[in-house]
PDB file of C-alpha atoms in Angstrom:
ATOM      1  CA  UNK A  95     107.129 198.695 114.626  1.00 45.00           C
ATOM      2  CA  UNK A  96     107.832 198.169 117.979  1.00 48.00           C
ATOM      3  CA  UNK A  97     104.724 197.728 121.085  1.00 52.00           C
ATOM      4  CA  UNK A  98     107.700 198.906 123.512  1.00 45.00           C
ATOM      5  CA  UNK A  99     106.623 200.496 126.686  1.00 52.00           C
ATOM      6  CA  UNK A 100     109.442 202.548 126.217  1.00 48.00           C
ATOM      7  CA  UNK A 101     108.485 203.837 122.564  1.00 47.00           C
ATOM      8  CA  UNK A 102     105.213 204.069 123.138  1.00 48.00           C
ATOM      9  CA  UNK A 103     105.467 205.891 126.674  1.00 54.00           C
ATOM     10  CA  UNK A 104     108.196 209.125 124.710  1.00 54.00           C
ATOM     11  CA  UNK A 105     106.960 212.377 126.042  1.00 55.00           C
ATOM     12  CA  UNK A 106     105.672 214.643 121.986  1.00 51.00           C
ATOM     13  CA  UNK A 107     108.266 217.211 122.264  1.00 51.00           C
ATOM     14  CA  UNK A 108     107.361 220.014 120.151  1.00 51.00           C
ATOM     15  CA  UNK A 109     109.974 222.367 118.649  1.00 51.00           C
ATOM     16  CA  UNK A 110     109.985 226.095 120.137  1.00 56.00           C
ATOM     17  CA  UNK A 111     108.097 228.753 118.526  1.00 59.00           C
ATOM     18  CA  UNK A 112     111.024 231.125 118.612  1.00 59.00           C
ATOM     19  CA  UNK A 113     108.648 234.345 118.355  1.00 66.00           C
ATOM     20  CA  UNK A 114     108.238 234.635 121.981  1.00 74.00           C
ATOM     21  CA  UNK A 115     111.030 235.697 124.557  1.00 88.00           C
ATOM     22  CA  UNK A 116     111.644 233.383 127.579  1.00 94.00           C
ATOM     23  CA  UNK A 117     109.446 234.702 129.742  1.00 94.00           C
ATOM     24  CA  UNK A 118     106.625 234.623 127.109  1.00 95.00           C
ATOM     25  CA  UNK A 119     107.407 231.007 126.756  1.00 95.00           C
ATOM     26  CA  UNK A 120     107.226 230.555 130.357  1.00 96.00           C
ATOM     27  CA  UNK A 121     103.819 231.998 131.201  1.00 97.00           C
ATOM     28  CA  UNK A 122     102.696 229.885 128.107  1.00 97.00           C
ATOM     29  CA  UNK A 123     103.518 226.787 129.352  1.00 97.00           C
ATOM     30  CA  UNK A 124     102.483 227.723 133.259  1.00 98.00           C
ATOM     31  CA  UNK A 125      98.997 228.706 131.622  1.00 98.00           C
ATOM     32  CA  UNK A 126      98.374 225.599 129.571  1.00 98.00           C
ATOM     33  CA  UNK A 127      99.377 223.626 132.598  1.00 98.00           C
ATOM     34  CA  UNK A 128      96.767 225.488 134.509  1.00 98.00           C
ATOM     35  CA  UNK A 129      93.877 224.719 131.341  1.00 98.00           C
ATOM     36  CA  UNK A 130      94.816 221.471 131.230  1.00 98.00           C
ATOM     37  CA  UNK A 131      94.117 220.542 134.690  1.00 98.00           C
ATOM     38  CA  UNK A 132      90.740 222.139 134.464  1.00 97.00           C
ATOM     39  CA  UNK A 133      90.472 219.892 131.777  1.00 98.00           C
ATOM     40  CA  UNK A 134      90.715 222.201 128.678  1.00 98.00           C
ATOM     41  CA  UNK A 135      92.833 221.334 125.669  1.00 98.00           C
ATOM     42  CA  UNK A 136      94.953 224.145 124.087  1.00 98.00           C
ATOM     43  CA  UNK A 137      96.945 225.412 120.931  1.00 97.00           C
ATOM     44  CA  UNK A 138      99.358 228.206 120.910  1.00 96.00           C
ATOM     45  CA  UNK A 139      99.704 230.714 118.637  1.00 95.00           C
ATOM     46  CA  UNK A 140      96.400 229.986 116.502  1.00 97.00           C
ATOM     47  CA  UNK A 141      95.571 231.895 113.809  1.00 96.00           C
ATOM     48  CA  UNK A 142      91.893 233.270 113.895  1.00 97.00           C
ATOM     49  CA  UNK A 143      89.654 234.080 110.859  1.00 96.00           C
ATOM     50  CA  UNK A 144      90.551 237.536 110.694  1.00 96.00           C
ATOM     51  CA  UNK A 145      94.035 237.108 110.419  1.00 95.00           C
ATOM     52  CA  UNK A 146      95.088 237.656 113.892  1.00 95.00           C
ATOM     53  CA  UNK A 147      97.116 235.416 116.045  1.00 95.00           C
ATOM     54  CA  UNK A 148      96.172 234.874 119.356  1.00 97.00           C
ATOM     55  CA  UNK A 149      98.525 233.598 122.109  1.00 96.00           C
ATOM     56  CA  UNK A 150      96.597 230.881 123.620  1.00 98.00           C
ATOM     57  CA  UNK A 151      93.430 229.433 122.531  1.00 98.00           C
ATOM     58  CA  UNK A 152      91.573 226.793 124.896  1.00 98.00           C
ATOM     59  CA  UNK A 153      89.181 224.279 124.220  1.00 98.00           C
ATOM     60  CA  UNK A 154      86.925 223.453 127.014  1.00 98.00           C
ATOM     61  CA  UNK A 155      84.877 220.015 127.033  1.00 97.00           C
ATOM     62  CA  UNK A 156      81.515 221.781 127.208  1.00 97.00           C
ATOM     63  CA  UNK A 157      82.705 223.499 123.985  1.00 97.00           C
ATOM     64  CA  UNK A 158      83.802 226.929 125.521  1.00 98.00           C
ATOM     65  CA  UNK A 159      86.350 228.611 123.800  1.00 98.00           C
ATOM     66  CA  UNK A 160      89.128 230.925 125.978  1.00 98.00           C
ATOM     67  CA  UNK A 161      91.291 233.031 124.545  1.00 98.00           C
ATOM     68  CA  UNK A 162      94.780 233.915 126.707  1.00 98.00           C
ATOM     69  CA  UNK A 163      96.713 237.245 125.594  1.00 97.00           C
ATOM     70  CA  UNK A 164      99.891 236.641 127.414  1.00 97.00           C
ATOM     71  CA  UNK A 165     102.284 240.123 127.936  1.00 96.00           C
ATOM     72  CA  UNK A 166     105.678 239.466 129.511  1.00 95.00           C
ATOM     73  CA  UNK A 167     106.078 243.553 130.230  1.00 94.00           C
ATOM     74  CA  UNK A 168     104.774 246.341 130.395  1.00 95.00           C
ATOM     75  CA  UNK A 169     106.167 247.287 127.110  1.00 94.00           C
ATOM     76  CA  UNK A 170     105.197 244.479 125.986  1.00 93.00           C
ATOM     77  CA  UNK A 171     101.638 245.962 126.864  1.00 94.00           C
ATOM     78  CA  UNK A 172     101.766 248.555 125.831  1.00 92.00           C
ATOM     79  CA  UNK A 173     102.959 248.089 122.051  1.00 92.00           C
ATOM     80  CA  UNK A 174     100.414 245.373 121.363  1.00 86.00           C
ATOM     81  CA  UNK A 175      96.636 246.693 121.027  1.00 86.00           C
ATOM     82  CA  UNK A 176      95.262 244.046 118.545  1.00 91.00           C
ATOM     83  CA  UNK A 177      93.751 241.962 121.639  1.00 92.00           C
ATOM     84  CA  UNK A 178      90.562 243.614 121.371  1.00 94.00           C
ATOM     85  CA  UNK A 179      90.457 241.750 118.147  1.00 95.00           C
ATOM     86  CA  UNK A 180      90.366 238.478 118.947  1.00 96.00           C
ATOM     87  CA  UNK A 181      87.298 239.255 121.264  1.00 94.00           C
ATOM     88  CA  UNK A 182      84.411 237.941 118.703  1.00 96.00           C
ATOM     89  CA  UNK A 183      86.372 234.419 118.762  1.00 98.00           C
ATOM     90  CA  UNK A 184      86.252 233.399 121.882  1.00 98.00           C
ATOM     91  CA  UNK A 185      83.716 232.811 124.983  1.00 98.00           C
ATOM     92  CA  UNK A 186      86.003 234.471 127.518  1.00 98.00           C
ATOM     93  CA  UNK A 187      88.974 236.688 127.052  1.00 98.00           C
ATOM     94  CA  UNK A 188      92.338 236.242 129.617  1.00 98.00           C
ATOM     95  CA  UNK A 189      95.567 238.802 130.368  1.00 97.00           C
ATOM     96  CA  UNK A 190      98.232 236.055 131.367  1.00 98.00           C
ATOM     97  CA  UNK A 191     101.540 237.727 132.990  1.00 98.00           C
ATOM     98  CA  UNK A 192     104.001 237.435 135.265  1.00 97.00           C
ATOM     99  CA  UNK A 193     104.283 238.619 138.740  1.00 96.00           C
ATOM    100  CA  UNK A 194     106.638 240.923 137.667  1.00 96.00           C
ATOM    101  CA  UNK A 195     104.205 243.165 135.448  1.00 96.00           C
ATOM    102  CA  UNK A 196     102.121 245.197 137.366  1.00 96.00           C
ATOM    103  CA  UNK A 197      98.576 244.244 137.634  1.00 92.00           C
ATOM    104  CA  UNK A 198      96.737 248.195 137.397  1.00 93.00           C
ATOM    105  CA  UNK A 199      97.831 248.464 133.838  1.00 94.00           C
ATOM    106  CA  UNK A 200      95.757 245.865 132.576  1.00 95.00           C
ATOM    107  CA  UNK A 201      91.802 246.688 131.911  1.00 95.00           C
ATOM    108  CA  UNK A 202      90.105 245.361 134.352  1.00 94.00           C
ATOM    109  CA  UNK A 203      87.008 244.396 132.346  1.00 94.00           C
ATOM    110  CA  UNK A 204      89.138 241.682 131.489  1.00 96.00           C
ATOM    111  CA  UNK A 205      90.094 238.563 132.888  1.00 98.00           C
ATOM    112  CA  UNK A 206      93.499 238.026 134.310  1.00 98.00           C
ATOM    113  CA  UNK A 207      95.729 235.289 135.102  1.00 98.00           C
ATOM    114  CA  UNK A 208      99.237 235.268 137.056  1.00 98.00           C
ATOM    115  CA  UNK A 209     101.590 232.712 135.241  1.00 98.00           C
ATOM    116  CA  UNK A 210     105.485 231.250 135.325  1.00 96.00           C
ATOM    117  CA  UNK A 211     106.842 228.044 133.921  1.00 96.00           C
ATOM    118  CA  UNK A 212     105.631 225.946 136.353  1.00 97.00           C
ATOM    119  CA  UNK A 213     101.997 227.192 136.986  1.00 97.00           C
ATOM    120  CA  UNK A 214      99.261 229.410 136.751  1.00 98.00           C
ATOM    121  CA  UNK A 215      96.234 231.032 138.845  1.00 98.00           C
ATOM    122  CA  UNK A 216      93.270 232.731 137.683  1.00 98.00           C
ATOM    123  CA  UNK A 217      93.461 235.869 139.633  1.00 97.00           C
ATOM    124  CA  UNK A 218      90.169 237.542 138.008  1.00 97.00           C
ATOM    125  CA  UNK A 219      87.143 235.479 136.377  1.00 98.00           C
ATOM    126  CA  UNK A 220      86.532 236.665 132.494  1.00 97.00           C
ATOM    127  CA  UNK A 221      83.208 237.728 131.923  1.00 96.00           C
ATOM    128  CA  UNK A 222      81.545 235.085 129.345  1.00 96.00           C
ATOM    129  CA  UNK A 223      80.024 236.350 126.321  1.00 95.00           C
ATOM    130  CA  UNK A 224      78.686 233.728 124.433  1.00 97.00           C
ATOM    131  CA  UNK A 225      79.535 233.232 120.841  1.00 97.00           C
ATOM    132  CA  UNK A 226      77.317 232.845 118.078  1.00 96.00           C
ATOM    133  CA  UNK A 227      76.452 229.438 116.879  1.00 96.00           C
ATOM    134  CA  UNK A 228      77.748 229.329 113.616  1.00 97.00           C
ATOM    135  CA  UNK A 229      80.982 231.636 114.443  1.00 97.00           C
ATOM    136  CA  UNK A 230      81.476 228.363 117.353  1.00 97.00           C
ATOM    137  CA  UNK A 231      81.291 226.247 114.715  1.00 98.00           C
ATOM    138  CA  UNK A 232      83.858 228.214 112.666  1.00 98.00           C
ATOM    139  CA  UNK A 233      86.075 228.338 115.515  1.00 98.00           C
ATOM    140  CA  UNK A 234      85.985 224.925 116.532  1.00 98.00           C
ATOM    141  CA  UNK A 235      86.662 223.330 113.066  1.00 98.00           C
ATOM    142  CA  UNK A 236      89.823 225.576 112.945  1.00 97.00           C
ATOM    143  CA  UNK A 237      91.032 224.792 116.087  1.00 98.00           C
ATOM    144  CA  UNK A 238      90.134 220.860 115.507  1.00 97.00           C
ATOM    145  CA  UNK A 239      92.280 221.316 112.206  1.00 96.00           C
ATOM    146  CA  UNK A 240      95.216 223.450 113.743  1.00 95.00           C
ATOM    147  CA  UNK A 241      95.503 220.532 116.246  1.00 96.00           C
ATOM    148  CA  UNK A 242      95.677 217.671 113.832  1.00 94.00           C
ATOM    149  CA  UNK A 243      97.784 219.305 111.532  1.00 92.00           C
ATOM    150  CA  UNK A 244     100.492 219.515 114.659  1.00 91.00           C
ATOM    151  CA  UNK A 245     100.089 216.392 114.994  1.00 92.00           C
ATOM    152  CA  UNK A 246     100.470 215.399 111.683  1.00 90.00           C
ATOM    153  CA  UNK A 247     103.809 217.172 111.931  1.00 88.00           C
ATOM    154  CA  UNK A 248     105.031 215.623 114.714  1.00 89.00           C
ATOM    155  CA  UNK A 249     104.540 211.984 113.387  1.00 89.00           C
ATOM    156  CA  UNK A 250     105.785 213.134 109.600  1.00 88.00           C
ATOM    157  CA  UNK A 251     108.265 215.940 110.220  1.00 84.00           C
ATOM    158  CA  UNK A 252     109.061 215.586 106.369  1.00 83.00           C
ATOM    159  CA  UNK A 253     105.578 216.020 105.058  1.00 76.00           C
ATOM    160  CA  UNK A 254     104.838 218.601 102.446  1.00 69.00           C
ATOM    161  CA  UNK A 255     102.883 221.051 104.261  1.00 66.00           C
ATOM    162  CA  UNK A 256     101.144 222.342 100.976  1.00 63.00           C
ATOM    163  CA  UNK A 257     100.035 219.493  99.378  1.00 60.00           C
ATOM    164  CA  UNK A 258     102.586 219.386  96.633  1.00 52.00           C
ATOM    165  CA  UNK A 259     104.787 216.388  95.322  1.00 45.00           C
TER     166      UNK A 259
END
C-alpha cells in the first residue's frame, strides 16, 4: 500500500441513491452541507425502528438527533404523510425544500429549511422535544451502525452484505 498524498487525499465518492429525483438530490446535499458546517454528521436515507425511512438524519456532537423530511414539490407534499412518523426518533423535526415550493403549505409547527445543491438556510427553528433516554440510545447505535456499514462498503465494495460465504 501506498502513503501517497495523492491516494490518501481521494475525495469517498458514494454511488447515487437513485430513489430521489434531481432536485431531491440537490436539497440533500445543500442540507448536509449546511449540518456539517454546524458541525453535525449525517446519513441519508436511514431506516428507523419502525420501518420508516427518513430523508436525512443528523448527528449533532452534544448527541442531538435531527431529522430532515426533504419535499422537492408540492406534490411531492402532498402524497407523502408518513413524516409524522419519524417524530418519536428524533430531537427536532426539519421540512427541507426548494425555493420553488411554496412555503404556506408546510405546517408551521415544524421546522423549515430552504435548500439547493450548493447550500442551505434554516429559515424556521424546530421546536426540540427531547427524546427518551433509552429510545437515544436506540437511535444512536443505529445510526453509529448505518454509518460504519457505508463505510465498510466503500472500502470493500465486494463484501457480502449478509454475512454469507
Amino acid at each position: 500500500m501506498s502513503d501517497s498524498p495523492a491516494i490518501l487525499s481521494r475525495p469517498i465518492v458514494l454511488p447515487a441513491d437513485g430513489r430521489q429525483s434531481t432536485v431531491a438530490a440537490g436539497v440533500q446535499r445543500g442540507v448536509r452541507r449546511l449540518f456539517s458546517q454546524l458541525g453535525h454528521v449525517t446519513l441519508p436515507e436511514f431506516t428507523l425502528a419502525n420501518g420508516r425511512r427518513a430523508d436525512l438524519i443528523a448527528l449533532a456532537p452534544d448527541g442531538a438527533l435531527t431529522i430532515i423530511e426533504i419535499k422537492s414539490s408540492v406534490a411531492d407534499f402532498r402524497a407523502d404523510r408518513k413524516w409524522p412518523d419519524y417524530e418519536d426518533f428524533c430531537d427536532r423535526f426539519y421540512f427541507a425544500v426548494p425555493e420553488t415550493v411554496p412555503f404556506d403549505i408546510l405546517p408551521e409547527d415544524r421546522g423549515l429549511i430552504i435548500a439547493d445543491s450548493f447550500g442551505a438556510a434554516i429559515m424556521r427553528e424546530a421546536s426540540h422535544h427531547p427524546l427518551a433516554g433509552a429510545r437515544r440510545k436506540a437511535v444512536t447505535l443505529r445510526f453509529a451502525h448505518s454509518a460504519a456499514s457505508l463505510l465498510h462498503a466503500l472500502a470493500d465494495p465486494d463484501r457480502v452484505a449478509d454475512g454469507r460465504l
